[in-house]
Amino acid sequence: MRAARMTTEDLGDKHVTGATIWLTGLPSAGKTTIAHELAERLRADGHRTEVLDGDEIREFLSAGLGFSREDRHTNVQRIGFVAELLASNGIKALVPVIAPYADSREAVRKRHASESTPYIEVHVATPVEVCSVRDVKGLYAKQAAGEISGLTGVDDPYEEPHSPDLRIESHTQTVQESAAALHALLTERGLA
């Protein structure tokens, strides 16, 4: 059984409305960079904010999971559970996680809806050609060299969101512009 949710009166703070902001997209699309930029802006405005980085979650919460469809689904559901728990307690949970499958993302959205917790899905829609040039972690080079397989968007599926709350084309704007667009959406929804 879940503990009672915090209220504005509990915290005495005007920025207690939590939300999950899930940034989905290909590896090296810019998800984490945008999330950290937005987190700084939200914190400066007095919001309690946490970034749930996909790599850190894999290391500490989902260690032992592989990259099969089932394991990826389990990973996304674990992250979704933690994000909803944080958001339901007044924290802006920024989640820059690939989450390649539409059904996994939809299950997370439904969990949030069932708890009446705000959920925003953002598609960082950077083309694979741009991501492979950025190649922050060297994954595209390793895949091209045959050192790894199952790279999302190359030799493993990535199901793009059909109707995200916001689509960001990070290759056509600065990180600050991307974060500002997301901040504007949060403001419009009464979350910033």
Coordinates of C-alpha atoms in Angstrom, one line a residue:
M1 CA 0.0 0.0 0.0
R2 CA 1.3 3.4 -1.0
A3 CA 1.9 6.1 1.7
A4 CA -0.1 9.3 1.4
R5 CA 1.1 11.8 -1.1
M6 CA 2.7 15.0 0.0
T7 CA 0.7 18.2 -0.4
T8 CA 1.6 21.9 -0.7
E9 CA 0.7 22.3 3.0
D10 CA 3.1 19.5 3.9
L11 CA 6.0 21.2 2.3
G12 CA 5.1 24.8 2.5
D13 CA 6.5 25.3 -1.0
K14 CA 4.8 26.5 -4.1
H15 CA 6.8 24.1 -6.3
V16 CA 5.5 20.8 -5.1
T17 CA 3.7 19.5 -8.1
G18 CA 5.8 16.6 -9.3
A19 CA 5.9 15.2 -12.7
T20 CA 7.8 12.6 -14.8
I21 CA 9.4 14.1 -17.9
W22 CA 10.5 11.1 -20.1
L23 CA 13.0 12.0 -22.8
T24 CA 13.1 9.1 -25.4
G25 CA 15.3 8.9 -28.4
L26 CA 18.3 7.1 -30.0
P27 CA 21.7 6.8 -28.3
S28 CA 23.6 10.1 -28.5
A29 CA 20.4 12.0 -29.4
G30 CA 21.0 14.5 -26.7
K31 CA 18.5 13.3 -24.1
T32 CA 20.7 13.5 -21.0
T33 CA 22.3 16.8 -22.0
I34 CA 18.8 18.4 -22.4
A35 CA 17.6 16.8 -19.1
H36 CA 20.6 18.2 -17.2
E37 CA 20.1 21.7 -18.7
L38 CA 16.4 21.6 -17.8
A39 CA 17.2 20.3 -14.3
E40 CA 19.4 23.3 -13.7
R41 CA 16.7 25.7 -14.8
L42 CA 14.0 24.0 -12.7
R43 CA 16.3 23.9 -9.6
A44 CA 17.1 27.6 -10.1
D45 CA 13.3 28.3 -10.0
G46 CA 13.0 26.3 -6.7
H47 CA 11.7 23.0 -8.0
R48 CA 12.8 19.7 -6.5
T49 CA 14.3 17.9 -9.4
E50 CA 16.0 14.6 -10.0
V51 CA 17.6 13.2 -13.2
L52 CA 17.2 9.4 -13.6
D53 CA 20.1 8.7 -16.0
G54 CA 19.7 5.5 -18.0
D55 CA 23.3 4.4 -17.6
E56 CA 23.2 4.9 -13.8
I57 CA 19.9 3.0 -13.5
R58 CA 21.4 0.1 -15.5
E59 CA 24.4 0.0 -13.1
F60 CA 22.6 0.3 -9.8
L61 CA 18.9 -0.7 -10.3
S62 CA 18.9 -3.0 -13.3
A63 CA 22.3 -4.7 -13.0
G64 CA 22.1 -8.1 -14.5
L65 CA 19.6 -7.2 -17.1
G66 CA 20.6 -7.6 -20.7
F67 CA 19.3 -6.0 -23.8
S68 CA 16.6 -8.5 -24.9
R69 CA 13.2 -7.1 -25.5
E70 CA 12.0 -8.6 -22.2
D71 CA 15.0 -7.1 -20.3
R72 CA 14.6 -3.7 -21.9
H73 CA 10.9 -3.8 -20.9
T74 CA 11.7 -4.7 -17.3
N75 CA 14.3 -1.9 -17.1
V76 CA 11.8 0.7 -18.4
Q77 CA 9.1 -0.5 -16.0
R78 CA 11.6 -0.2 -13.0
I79 CA 12.6 3.3 -14.1
G80 CA 8.9 4.2 -14.6
F81 CA 8.1 2.9 -11.1
V82 CA 10.8 5.0 -9.5
A83 CA 10.0 8.1 -11.5
E84 CA 6.3 7.9 -10.6
L85 CA 7.2 7.4 -6.9
L86 CA 9.4 10.5 -7.0
A87 CA 6.9 12.5 -9.0
S88 CA 4.0 11.6 -6.8
N89 CA 6.0 13.1 -3.9
G90 CA 6.5 16.5 -5.5
I91 CA 9.7 15.9 -7.5
K92 CA 10.3 16.7 -11.2
A93 CA 11.7 13.3 -12.4
L94 CA 13.6 13.9 -15.6
V95 CA 14.2 10.5 -17.3
P96 CA 16.6 10.6 -20.3
V97 CA 16.1 6.9 -21.2
I98 CA 15.9 5.4 -24.7
A99 CA 12.9 3.1 -23.9
P100 CA 12.8 1.8 -27.5
Y101 CA 9.4 0.0 -27.4
A102 CA 6.1 1.9 -27.6
D103 CA 4.3 -0.7 -25.4
S104 CA 6.8 -0.2 -22.6
R105 CA 6.4 3.5 -22.7
E106 CA 2.7 3.2 -22.8
A107 CA 2.8 1.0 -19.7
V108 CA 4.7 3.7 -17.9
R109 CA 2.2 6.3 -19.0
K110 CA -0.7 4.2 -17.7
R111 CA 1.0 3.7 -14.4
H112 CA 1.2 7.5 -14.0
A113 CA -2.4 7.9 -15.1
S114 CA -3.6 5.4 -12.6
E115 CA -1.9 7.4 -9.8
S116 CA -3.0 10.7 -11.3
T117 CA 0.7 11.7 -11.6
P118 CA 1.6 14.1 -14.4
Y119 CA 3.6 12.5 -17.2
I120 CA 5.2 14.2 -20.2
E121 CA 6.7 12.2 -23.1
V122 CA 9.4 14.0 -25.1
H123 CA 10.8 12.6 -28.3
V124 CA 14.3 13.8 -28.9
A125 CA 14.1 13.2 -32.6
T126 CA 17.7 13.3 -33.7
P127 CA 18.4 11.3 -36.9
V128 CA 20.6 8.3 -36.6
E129 CA 23.2 9.9 -38.9
V130 CA 23.6 12.8 -36.5
C131 CA 23.7 10.4 -33.5
S132 CA 26.4 8.3 -35.1
V133 CA 28.6 11.4 -35.7
R134 CA 28.1 12.5 -32.1
D135 CA 28.6 9.0 -30.8
V136 CA 29.1 10.1 -27.2
K137 CA 29.8 6.6 -25.9
G138 CA 31.5 5.1 -29.0
L139 CA 28.6 2.7 -29.5
Y140 CA 28.0 3.4 -33.2
A141 CA 31.7 2.9 -34.0
K142 CA 31.7 -0.4 -32.0
Q143 CA 28.6 -1.6 -33.9
A144 CA 30.1 -0.6 -37.2
A145 CA 33.3 -2.5 -36.3
G146 CA 31.2 -5.6 -35.4
E147 CA 32.2 -5.4 -31.7
I148 CA 28.6 -5.1 -30.5
S149 CA 25.2 -5.8 -31.8
G150 CA 21.7 -4.8 -30.8
L151 CA 22.3 -1.1 -31.1
T152 CA 19.0 0.7 -30.8
G153 CA 18.0 2.3 -34.1
V154 CA 20.7 0.5 -36.1
D155 CA 20.4 -3.3 -35.7
D156 CA 17.7 -3.3 -33.0
P157 CA 14.3 -1.6 -33.2
Y158 CA 13.4 1.9 -32.0
E159 CA 9.7 2.6 -32.2
E160 CA 9.3 6.4 -32.4
P161 CA 6.5 7.9 -30.4
H162 CA 3.5 8.7 -32.7
S163 CA 2.1 11.5 -30.6
P164 CA 4.6 12.7 -27.9
D165 CA 3.8 15.7 -25.8
L166 CA 6.8 17.4 -27.4
R167 CA 9.1 16.6 -30.2
I168 CA 12.6 18.1 -30.0
E169 CA 14.9 18.1 -33.0
S170 CA 18.1 18.6 -31.1
H171 CA 20.2 18.7 -34.2
T172 CA 18.5 22.0 -35.4
Q173 CA 18.8 23.9 -32.1
T174 CA 21.0 24.5 -29.1
V175 CA 20.8 22.6 -25.9
Q176 CA 19.5 25.8 -24.2
E177 CA 16.8 26.2 -26.9
S178 CA 15.7 22.5 -26.5
A179 CA 15.5 22.9 -22.7
A180 CA 13.6 26.2 -23.1
A181 CA 11.0 24.5 -25.4
L182 CA 10.5 21.8 -22.8
H183 CA 10.3 24.4 -19.9
A184 CA 7.7 26.3 -21.9
L185 CA 5.6 23.1 -22.2
L186 CA 5.9 22.5 -18.5
T187 CA 4.9 26.1 -17.8
E188 CA 1.9 25.7 -20.1
R189 CA 0.8 22.6 -18.2
G190 CA 1.2 24.3 -14.8
L191 CA 4.3 22.2 -13.9
A192 CA 7.0 24.9 -14.0

